Amino acid sequence: MKAVRFHRYGDLQVLGIEDVQPRPLGPLDVLVRVRAAGINPGEAKIRTGALHELFPATFPSGQGSDLAGTVTSVGAAVTDWAPGDDVLGWS
């Protein structure tokens, strides 16, 4: 899968698209095939280091937590969502 990540604080030039392995699906997790993602103002401030004292980044760090897409799989304890459901959310 692809992820937008950064390995140091900075402006937009520190962002890159990388291949990452999805973590194992937990019992309450939902896996979404993302069709659109957005970087909100708080994420942008974290990326620049402006919020380092409150929310220090752990590198590599991701961006684009606001999302829209389709559920592809759900954890064993998930009852409100099913594969094929279209969703809006954040991670």
PDB file of N, CA and C in Angstrom:
ATOM      1  N   MET A   1       0.842  -1.163   0.000  1.00  0.00           N
ATOM      2  CA  MET A   1       0.000   0.000   0.000  1.00  0.00           C
ATOM      3  C   MET A   1       0.889   1.228   0.000  1.00  0.00           C
ATOM      4  N   LYS A   2       0.333   2.371  -0.334  1.00  0.00           N
ATOM      5  CA  LYS A   2       1.084   3.626  -0.416  1.00  0.00           C
ATOM      6  C   LYS A   2       0.734   4.516   0.783  1.00  0.00           C
ATOM      7  N   ALA A   3       1.687   5.322   1.188  1.00  0.00           N
ATOM      8  CA  ALA A   3       1.473   6.283   2.268  1.00  0.00           C
ATOM      9  C   ALA A   3       2.279   7.542   1.976  1.00  0.00           C
ATOM     10  N   VAL A   4       1.749   8.672   2.374  1.00  0.00           N
ATOM     11  CA  VAL A   4       2.483   9.941   2.298  1.00  0.00           C
ATOM     12  C   VAL A   4       3.176  10.114   3.636  1.00  0.00           C
ATOM     13  N   ARG A   5       4.517  10.179   3.597  1.00  0.00           N
ATOM     14  CA  ARG A   5       5.278  10.245   4.842  1.00  0.00           C
ATOM     15  C   ARG A   5       6.403  11.271   4.752  1.00  0.00           C
ATOM     16  N   PHE A   6       6.917  11.630   5.928  1.00  0.00           N
ATOM     17  CA  PHE A   6       8.086  12.509   6.004  1.00  0.00           C
ATOM     18  C   PHE A   6       9.027  11.969   7.069  1.00  0.00           C
ATOM     19  N   HIS A   7      10.327  12.229   6.864  1.00  0.00           N
ATOM     20  CA  HIS A   7      11.364  11.701   7.748  1.00  0.00           C
ATOM     21  C   HIS A   7      12.069  12.788   8.549  1.00  0.00           C
ATOM     22  N   ARG A   8      11.655  14.035   8.357  1.00  0.00           N
ATOM     23  CA  ARG A   8      12.191  15.166   9.123  1.00  0.00           C
ATOM     24  C   ARG A   8      11.186  16.302   9.011  1.00  0.00           C
ATOM     25  N   TYR A   9      11.263  17.242   9.920  1.00  0.00           N
ATOM     26  CA  TYR A   9      10.389  18.409   9.852  1.00  0.00           C
ATOM     27  C   TYR A   9      10.733  19.259   8.632  1.00  0.00           C
ATOM     28  N   GLY A  10       9.709  19.916   8.069  1.00  0.00           N
ATOM     29  CA  GLY A  10       9.960  20.800   6.947  1.00  0.00           C
ATOM     30  C   GLY A  10       8.679  21.180   6.217  1.00  0.00           C
ATOM     31  N   ASP A  11       8.864  21.824   5.064  1.00  0.00           N
ATOM     32  CA  ASP A  11       7.727  22.250   4.258  1.00  0.00           C
ATOM     33  C   ASP A  11       7.259  21.088   3.385  1.00  0.00           C
ATOM     34  N   LEU A  12       6.497  21.369   2.349  1.00  0.00           N
ATOM     35  CA  LEU A  12       5.943  20.314   1.497  1.00  0.00           C
ATOM     36  C   LEU A  12       7.000  19.432   0.848  1.00  0.00           C
ATOM     37  N   GLN A  13       8.207  19.942   0.667  1.00  0.00           N
ATOM     38  CA  GLN A  13       9.250  19.177  -0.010  1.00  0.00           C
ATOM     39  C   GLN A  13       9.724  17.962   0.797  1.00  0.00           C
ATOM     40  N   VAL A  14       9.408  17.893   2.090  1.00  0.00           N
ATOM     41  CA  VAL A  14       9.823  16.726   2.877  1.00  0.00           C
ATOM     42  C   VAL A  14       8.862  15.553   2.698  1.00  0.00           C
ATOM     43  N   LEU A  15       7.715  15.775   2.047  1.00  0.00           N
ATOM     44  CA  LEU A  15       6.734  14.714   1.842  1.00  0.00           C
ATOM     45  C   LEU A  15       7.118  13.812   0.683  1.00  0.00           C
ATOM     46  N   GLY A  16       6.870  12.540   0.838  1.00  0.00           N
ATOM     47  CA  GLY A  16       7.101  11.578  -0.232  1.00  0.00           C
ATOM     48  C   GLY A  16       6.079  10.460  -0.165  1.00  0.00           C
ATOM     49  N   ILE A  17       5.805   9.858  -1.303  1.00  0.00           N
ATOM     50  CA  ILE A  17       4.911   8.708  -1.360  1.00  0.00           C
ATOM     51  C   ILE A  17       5.774   7.461  -1.263  1.00  0.00           C
ATOM     52  N   GLU A  18       5.454   6.598  -0.302  1.00  0.00           N
ATOM     53  CA  GLU A  18       6.257   5.406  -0.044  1.00  0.00           C
ATOM     54  C   GLU A  18       5.388   4.160  -0.009  1.00  0.00           C
ATOM     55  N   ASP A  19       5.986   3.042  -0.369  1.00  0.00           N
ATOM     56  CA  ASP A  19       5.335   1.750  -0.181  1.00  0.00           C
ATOM     57  C   ASP A  19       5.506   1.343   1.275  1.00  0.00           C
ATOM     58  N   VAL A  20       4.409   0.947   1.921  1.00  0.00           N
ATOM     59  CA  VAL A  20       4.454   0.495   3.305  1.00  0.00           C
ATOM     60  C   VAL A  20       3.637  -0.784   3.435  1.00  0.00           C
ATOM     61  N   GLN A  21       3.978  -1.595   4.412  1.00  0.00           N
ATOM     62  CA  GLN A  21       3.217  -2.797   4.702  1.00  0.00           C
ATOM     63  C   GLN A  21       2.099  -2.441   5.685  1.00  0.00           C
ATOM     64  N   PRO A  22       0.865  -2.841   5.391  1.00  0.00           N
ATOM     65  CA  PRO A  22      -0.198  -2.584   6.375  1.00  0.00           C
ATOM     66  C   PRO A  22       0.036  -3.423   7.619  1.00  0.00           C
ATOM     67  N   ARG A  23      -0.306  -2.869   8.760  1.00  0.00           N
ATOM     68  CA  ARG A  23      -0.174  -3.642   9.989  1.00  0.00           C
ATOM     69  C   ARG A  23      -1.305  -4.665  10.043  1.00  0.00           C
ATOM     70  N   PRO A  24      -1.154  -5.706  10.830  1.00  0.00           N
ATOM     71  CA  PRO A  24      -2.224  -6.702  10.932  1.00  0.00           C
ATOM     72  C   PRO A  24      -3.520  -6.065  11.431  1.00  0.00           C
ATOM     73  N   LEU A  25      -4.632  -6.519  10.899  1.00  0.00           N
ATOM     74  CA  LEU A  25      -5.940  -5.992  11.273  1.00  0.00           C
ATOM     75  C   LEU A  25      -6.313  -6.490  12.659  1.00  0.00           C
ATOM     76  N   GLY A  26      -6.560  -5.555  13.586  1.00  0.00           N
ATOM     77  CA  GLY A  26      -6.997  -5.916  14.926  1.00  0.00           C
ATOM     78  C   GLY A  26      -8.498  -6.165  14.960  1.00  0.00           C
ATOM     79  N   PRO A  27      -9.025  -6.649  16.074  1.00  0.00           N
ATOM     80  CA  PRO A  27     -10.440  -7.002  16.148  1.00  0.00           C
ATOM     81  C   PRO A  27     -11.386  -5.823  15.941  1.00  0.00           C
ATOM     82  N   LEU A  28     -10.955  -4.603  16.252  1.00  0.00           N
ATOM     83  CA  LEU A  28     -11.812  -3.421  16.092  1.00  0.00           C
ATOM     84  C   LEU A  28     -11.392  -2.542  14.916  1.00  0.00           C
ATOM     85  N   ASP A  29     -10.501  -3.026  14.067  1.00  0.00           N
ATOM     86  CA  ASP A  29      -9.977  -2.240  12.952  1.00  0.00           C
ATOM     87  C   ASP A  29     -10.815  -2.399  11.693  1.00  0.00           C
ATOM     88  N   VAL A  30     -10.749  -1.369  10.861  1.00  0.00           N
ATOM     89  CA  VAL A  30     -11.384  -1.368   9.550  1.00  0.00           C
ATOM     90  C   VAL A  30     -10.321  -0.975   8.536  1.00  0.00           C
ATOM     91  N   LEU A  31     -10.158  -1.749   7.480  1.00  0.00           N
ATOM     92  CA  LEU A  31      -9.219  -1.422   6.419  1.00  0.00           C
ATOM     93  C   LEU A  31      -9.997  -0.766   5.287  1.00  0.00           C
ATOM     94  N   VAL A  32      -9.518   0.413   4.855  1.00  0.00           N
ATOM     95  CA  VAL A  32     -10.214   1.205   3.839  1.00  0.00           C
ATOM     96  C   VAL A  32      -9.304   1.396   2.642  1.00  0.00           C
ATOM     97  N   ARG A  33      -9.829   1.147   1.453  1.00  0.00           N
ATOM     98  CA  ARG A  33      -9.129   1.505   0.212  1.00  0.00           C
ATOM     99  C   ARG A  33      -9.431   2.983   0.005  1.00  0.00           C
ATOM    100  N   VAL A  34      -8.434   3.826   0.207  1.00  0.00           N
ATOM    101  CA  VAL A  34      -8.622   5.273   0.180  1.00  0.00           C
ATOM    102  C   VAL A  34      -8.703   5.766  -1.258  1.00  0.00           C
ATOM    103  N   ARG A  35      -9.725   6.564  -1.529  1.00  0.00           N
ATOM    104  CA  ARG A  35      -9.884   7.178  -2.845  1.00  0.00           C
ATOM    105  C   ARG A  35      -9.470   8.646  -2.825  1.00  0.00           C
ATOM    106  N   ALA A  36      -9.575   9.264  -1.647  1.00  0.00           N
ATOM    107  CA  ALA A  36      -9.151  10.663  -1.492  1.00  0.00           C
ATOM    108  C   ALA A  36      -8.698  10.862  -0.054  1.00  0.00           C
ATOM    109  N   ALA A  37      -7.615  11.615   0.109  1.00  0.00           N
ATOM    110  CA  ALA A  37      -7.103  11.923   1.446  1.00  0.00           C
ATOM    111  C   ALA A  37      -6.735  13.391   1.491  1.00  0.00           C
ATOM    112  N   GLY A  38      -6.784  13.953   2.681  1.00  0.00           N
ATOM    113  CA  GLY A  38      -6.434  15.356   2.841  1.00  0.00           C
ATOM    114  C   GLY A  38      -5.530  15.560   4.038  1.00  0.00           C
ATOM    115  N   ILE A  39      -4.721  16.598   3.949  1.00  0.00           N
ATOM    116  CA  ILE A  39      -3.857  17.000   5.053  1.00  0.00           C
ATOM    117  C   ILE A  39      -4.516  18.200   5.715  1.00  0.00           C
ATOM    118  N   ASN A  40      -4.909  18.040   6.974  1.00  0.00           N
ATOM    119  CA  ASN A  40      -5.587  19.142   7.665  1.00  0.00           C
ATOM    120  C   ASN A  40      -4.567  20.112   8.260  1.00  0.00           C
ATOM    121  N   PRO A  41      -5.016  21.295   8.681  1.00  0.00           N
ATOM    122  CA  PRO A  41      -4.067  22.305   9.192  1.00  0.00           C
ATOM    123  C   PRO A  41      -3.222  21.824  10.369  1.00  0.00           C
ATOM    124  N   GLY A  42      -3.779  21.021  11.246  1.00  0.00           N
ATOM    125  CA  GLY A  42      -3.002  20.506  12.375  1.00  0.00           C
ATOM    126  C   GLY A  42      -1.867  19.606  11.916  1.00  0.00           C
ATOM    127  N   GLU A  43      -2.151  18.751  10.934  1.00  0.00           N
ATOM    128  CA  GLU A  43      -1.100  17.875  10.390  1.00  0.00           C
ATOM    129  C   GLU A  43       0.013  18.694   9.756  1.00  0.00           C
ATOM    130  N   ALA A  44      -0.367  19.739   9.039  1.00  0.00           N
ATOM    131  CA  ALA A  44       0.641  20.589   8.394  1.00  0.00           C
ATOM    132  C   ALA A  44       1.549  21.232   9.444  1.00  0.00           C
ATOM    133  N   LYS A  45       0.975  21.671  10.567  1.00  0.00           N
ATOM    134  CA  LYS A  45       1.785  22.276  11.624  1.00  0.00           C
ATOM    135  C   LYS A  45       2.692  21.251  12.290  1.00  0.00           C
ATOM    136  N   ILE A  46       2.193  20.024  12.450  1.00  0.00           N
ATOM    137  CA  ILE A  46       3.047  18.968  13.000  1.00  0.00           C
ATOM    138  C   ILE A  46       4.217  18.718  12.059  1.00  0.00           C
ATOM    139  N   ARG A  47       3.938  18.655  10.731  1.00  0.00           N
ATOM    140  CA  ARG A  47       4.989  18.391   9.750  1.00  0.00           C
ATOM    141  C   ARG A  47       6.084  19.458   9.792  1.00  0.00           C
ATOM    142  N   THR A  48       5.727  20.721  10.001  1.00  0.00           N
ATOM    143  CA  THR A  48       6.733  21.786  10.025  1.00  0.00           C
ATOM    144  C   THR A  48       7.506  21.839  11.337  1.00  0.00           C
ATOM    145  N   GLY A  49       6.996  21.157  12.366  1.00  0.00           N
ATOM    146  CA  GLY A  49       7.634  21.202  13.681  1.00  0.00           C
ATOM    147  C   GLY A  49       7.057  22.265  14.581  1.00  0.00           C
ATOM    148  N   ALA A  50       6.056  23.008  14.109  1.00  0.00           N
ATOM    149  CA  ALA A  50       5.472  24.100  14.895  1.00  0.00           C
ATOM    150  C   ALA A  50       4.789  23.603  16.167  1.00  0.00           C
ATOM    151  N   LEU A  51       4.374  22.345  16.195  1.00  0.00           N
ATOM    152  CA  LEU A  51       3.718  21.795  17.384  1.00  0.00           C
ATOM    153  C   LEU A  51       4.575  20.747  18.083  1.00  0.00           C
ATOM    154  N   HIS A  52       5.882  20.819  17.867  1.00  0.00           N
ATOM    155  CA  HIS A  52       6.797  19.804  18.413  1.00  0.00           C
ATOM    156  C   HIS A  52       6.655  19.628  19.926  1.00  0.00           C
ATOM    157  N   GLU A  53       6.461  20.699  20.651  1.00  0.00           N
ATOM    158  CA  GLU A  53       6.365  20.605  22.113  1.00  0.00           C
ATOM    159  C   GLU A  53       5.105  19.849  22.548  1.00  0.00           C
ATOM    160  N   LEU A  54       4.001  20.006  21.818  1.00  0.00           N
ATOM    161  CA  LEU A  54       2.745  19.329  22.160  1.00  0.00           C
ATOM    162  C   LEU A  54       2.593  17.976  21.482  1.00  0.00           C
ATOM    163  N   PHE A  55       2.944  17.900  20.207  1.00  0.00           N
ATOM    164  CA  PHE A  55       2.777  16.693  19.403  1.00  0.00           C
ATOM    165  C   PHE A  55       4.059  16.396  18.630  1.00  0.00           C
ATOM    166  N   PRO A  56       5.087  15.895  19.301  1.00  0.00           N
ATOM    167  CA  PRO A  56       6.329  15.603  18.577  1.00  0.00           C
ATOM    168  C   PRO A  56       6.107  14.463  17.577  1.00  0.00           C
ATOM    169  N   ALA A  57       6.651  14.628  16.385  1.00  0.00           N
ATOM    170  CA  ALA A  57       6.532  13.596  15.360  1.00  0.00           C
ATOM    171  C   ALA A  57       7.480  12.447  15.680  1.00  0.00           C
ATOM    172  N   THR A  58       7.051  11.244  15.351  1.00  0.00           N
ATOM    173  CA  THR A  58       7.900  10.057  15.393  1.00  0.00           C
ATOM    174  C   THR A  58       8.207   9.722  13.947  1.00  0.00           C
ATOM    175  N   PHE A  59       9.473   9.730  13.581  1.00  0.00           N
ATOM    176  CA  PHE A  59       9.847   9.552  12.172  1.00  0.00           C
ATOM    177  C   PHE A  59      10.092   8.087  11.842  1.00  0.00           C
ATOM    178  N   PRO A  60       9.693   7.616  10.653  1.00  0.00           N
ATOM    179  CA  PRO A  60       8.918   8.384   9.681  1.00  0.00           C
ATOM    180  C   PRO A  60       7.503   8.608  10.183  1.00  0.00           C
ATOM    181  N   SER A  61       6.920   9.712   9.771  1.00  0.00           N
ATOM    182  CA  SER A  61       5.583  10.079  10.187  1.00  0.00           C
ATOM    183  C   SER A  61       4.703  10.251   8.957  1.00  0.00           C
ATOM    184  N   GLY A  62       3.415  10.045   9.119  1.00  0.00           N
ATOM    185  CA  GLY A  62       2.504  10.107   7.984  1.00  0.00           C
ATOM    186  C   GLY A  62       1.687  11.378   7.934  1.00  0.00           C
ATOM    187  N   GLN A  63       1.142  11.627   6.763  1.00  0.00           N
ATOM    188  CA  GLN A  63       0.236  12.752   6.534  1.00  0.00           C
ATOM    189  C   GLN A  63      -0.949  12.231   5.740  1.00  0.00           C
ATOM    190  N   GLY A  64      -2.078  12.920   5.833  1.00  0.00           N
ATOM    191  CA  GLY A  64      -3.259  12.544   5.070  1.00  0.00           C
ATOM    192  C   GLY A  64      -4.212  11.679   5.861  1.00  0.00           C
ATOM    193  N   SER A  65      -4.503  12.062   7.096  1.00  0.00           N
ATOM    194  CA  SER A  65      -5.351  11.223   7.938  1.00  0.00           C
ATOM    195  C   SER A  65      -6.846  11.417   7.682  1.00  0.00           C
ATOM    196  N   ASP A  66      -7.242  12.511   7.019  1.00  0.00           N
ATOM    197  CA  ASP A  66      -8.645  12.689   6.632  1.00  0.00           C
ATOM    198  C   ASP A  66      -8.849  11.925   5.321  1.00  0.00           C
ATOM    199  N   LEU A  67      -9.894  11.103   5.260  1.00  0.00           N
ATOM    200  CA  LEU A  67      -9.994  10.211   4.101  1.00  0.00           C
ATOM    201  C   LEU A  67     -11.427   9.922   3.687  1.00  0.00           C
ATOM    202  N   ALA A  68     -11.556   9.476   2.442  1.00  0.00           N
ATOM    203  CA  ALA A  68     -12.801   8.935   1.901  1.00  0.00           C
ATOM    204  C   ALA A  68     -12.425   7.698   1.107  1.00  0.00           C
ATOM    205  N   GLY A  69     -13.219   6.643   1.232  1.00  0.00           N
ATOM    206  CA  GLY A  69     -12.904   5.423   0.503  1.00  0.00           C
ATOM    207  C   GLY A  69     -13.929   4.338   0.734  1.00  0.00           C
ATOM    208  N   THR A  70     -13.506   3.099   0.485  1.00  0.00           N
ATOM    209  CA  THR A  70     -14.384   1.941   0.578  1.00  0.00           C
ATOM    210  C   THR A  70     -13.764   0.905   1.507  1.00  0.00           C
ATOM    211  N   VAL A  71     -14.562   0.393   2.428  1.00  0.00           N
ATOM    212  CA  VAL A  71     -14.099  -0.649   3.349  1.00  0.00           C
ATOM    213  C   VAL A  71     -13.765  -1.904   2.551  1.00  0.00           C
ATOM    214  N   THR A  72     -12.556  -2.442   2.787  1.00  0.00           N
ATOM    215  CA  THR A  72     -12.159  -3.686   2.119  1.00  0.00           C
ATOM    216  C   THR A  72     -12.181  -4.883   3.055  1.00  0.00           C
ATOM    217  N   SER A  73     -11.946  -4.656   4.353  1.00  0.00           N
ATOM    218  CA  SER A  73     -12.038  -5.745   5.330  1.00  0.00           C
ATOM    219  C   SER A  73     -12.230  -5.144   6.712  1.00  0.00           C
ATOM    220  N   VAL A  74     -12.758  -5.964   7.610  1.00  0.00           N
ATOM    221  CA  VAL A  74     -13.032  -5.510   8.976  1.00  0.00           C
ATOM    222  C   VAL A  74     -12.522  -6.536   9.967  1.00  0.00           C
ATOM    223  N   GLY A  75     -12.201  -6.059  11.165  1.00  0.00           N
ATOM    224  CA  GLY A  75     -11.792  -6.948  12.243  1.00  0.00           C
ATOM    225  C   GLY A  75     -12.956  -7.783  12.750  1.00  0.00           C
ATOM    226  N   ALA A  76     -12.633  -8.823  13.488  1.00  0.00           N
ATOM    227  CA  ALA A  76     -13.624  -9.798  13.943  1.00  0.00           C
ATOM    228  C   ALA A  76     -14.720  -9.197  14.815  1.00  0.00           C
ATOM    229  N   ALA A  77     -14.433  -8.110  15.535  1.00  0.00           N
ATOM    230  CA  ALA A  77     -15.423  -7.525  16.439  1.00  0.00           C
ATOM    231  C   ALA A  77     -16.169  -6.333  15.841  1.00  0.00           C
ATOM    232  N   VAL A  78     -15.910  -5.997  14.600  1.00  0.00           N
ATOM    233  CA  VAL A  78     -16.572  -4.852  13.954  1.00  0.00           C
ATOM    234  C   VAL A  78     -17.957  -5.275  13.487  1.00  0.00           C
ATOM    235  N   THR A  79     -18.974  -4.495  13.901  1.00  0.00           N
ATOM    236  CA  THR A  79     -20.353  -4.817  13.521  1.00  0.00           C
ATOM    237  C   THR A  79     -21.035  -3.712  12.716  1.00  0.00           C
ATOM    238  N   ASP A  80     -20.504  -2.503  12.753  1.00  0.00           N
ATOM    239  CA  ASP A  80     -21.166  -1.368  12.090  1.00  0.00           C
ATOM    240  C   ASP A  80     -20.738  -1.176  10.639  1.00  0.00           C
ATOM    241  N   TRP A  81     -19.670  -1.834  10.200  1.00  0.00           N
ATOM    242  CA  TRP A  81     -19.142  -1.644   8.847  1.00  0.00           C
ATOM    243  C   TRP A  81     -18.924  -3.002   8.202  1.00  0.00           C
ATOM    244  N   ALA A  82     -18.990  -3.017   6.882  1.00  0.00           N
ATOM    245  CA  ALA A  82     -18.778  -4.260   6.143  1.00  0.00           C
ATOM    246  C   ALA A  82     -18.024  -3.942   4.859  1.00  0.00           C
ATOM    247  N   PRO A  83     -17.288  -4.907   4.331  1.00  0.00           N
ATOM    248  CA  PRO A  83     -16.625  -4.674   3.042  1.00  0.00           C
ATOM    249  C   PRO A  83     -17.626  -4.186   1.997  1.00  0.00           C
ATOM    250  N   GLY A  84     -17.181  -3.170   1.245  1.00  0.00           N
ATOM    251  CA  GLY A  84     -18.032  -2.554   0.237  1.00  0.00           C
ATOM    252  C   GLY A  84     -18.685  -1.261   0.689  1.00  0.00           C
ATOM    253  N   ASP A  85     -18.711  -0.999   2.006  1.00  0.00           N
ATOM    254  CA  ASP A  85     -19.284   0.260   2.516  1.00  0.00           C
ATOM    255  C   ASP A  85     -18.399   1.436   2.136  1.00  0.00           C
ATOM    256  N   ASP A  86     -19.016   2.511   1.636  1.00  0.00           N
ATOM    257  CA  ASP A  86     -18.290   3.756   1.388  1.00  0.00           C
ATOM    258  C   ASP A  86     -18.248   4.541   2.695  1.00  0.00           C
ATOM    259  N   VAL A  87     -17.085   5.115   3.017  1.00  0.00           N
ATOM    260  CA  VAL A  87     -16.900   5.788   4.303  1.00  0.00           C
ATOM    261  C   VAL A  87     -16.148   7.103   4.151  1.00  0.00           C
ATOM    262  N   LEU A  88     -16.386   7.998   5.082  1.00  0.00           N
ATOM    263  CA  LEU A  88     -15.596   9.205   5.316  1.00  0.00           C
ATOM    264  C   LEU A  88     -15.033   9.053   6.722  1.00  0.00           C
ATOM    265  N   GLY A  89     -13.807   9.508   6.938  1.00  0.00           N
ATOM    266  CA  GLY A  89     -13.279   9.383   8.289  1.00  0.00           C
ATOM    267  C   GLY A  89     -11.903   9.964   8.435  1.00  0.00           C
ATOM    268  N   TRP A  90     -11.254   9.598   9.511  1.00  0.00           N
ATOM    269  CA  TRP A  90      -9.880  10.008   9.780  1.00  0.00           C
ATOM    270  C   TRP A  90      -9.209   8.877  10.539  1.00  0.00           C
ATOM    271  N   SER A  91      -7.908   8.829  10.429  1.00  0.00           N
ATOM    272  CA  SER A  91      -7.170   7.779  11.135  1.00  0.00           C
ATOM    273  C   SER A  91      -6.387   8.371  12.285  1.00  0.00           C
TER     274      SER A  91
END
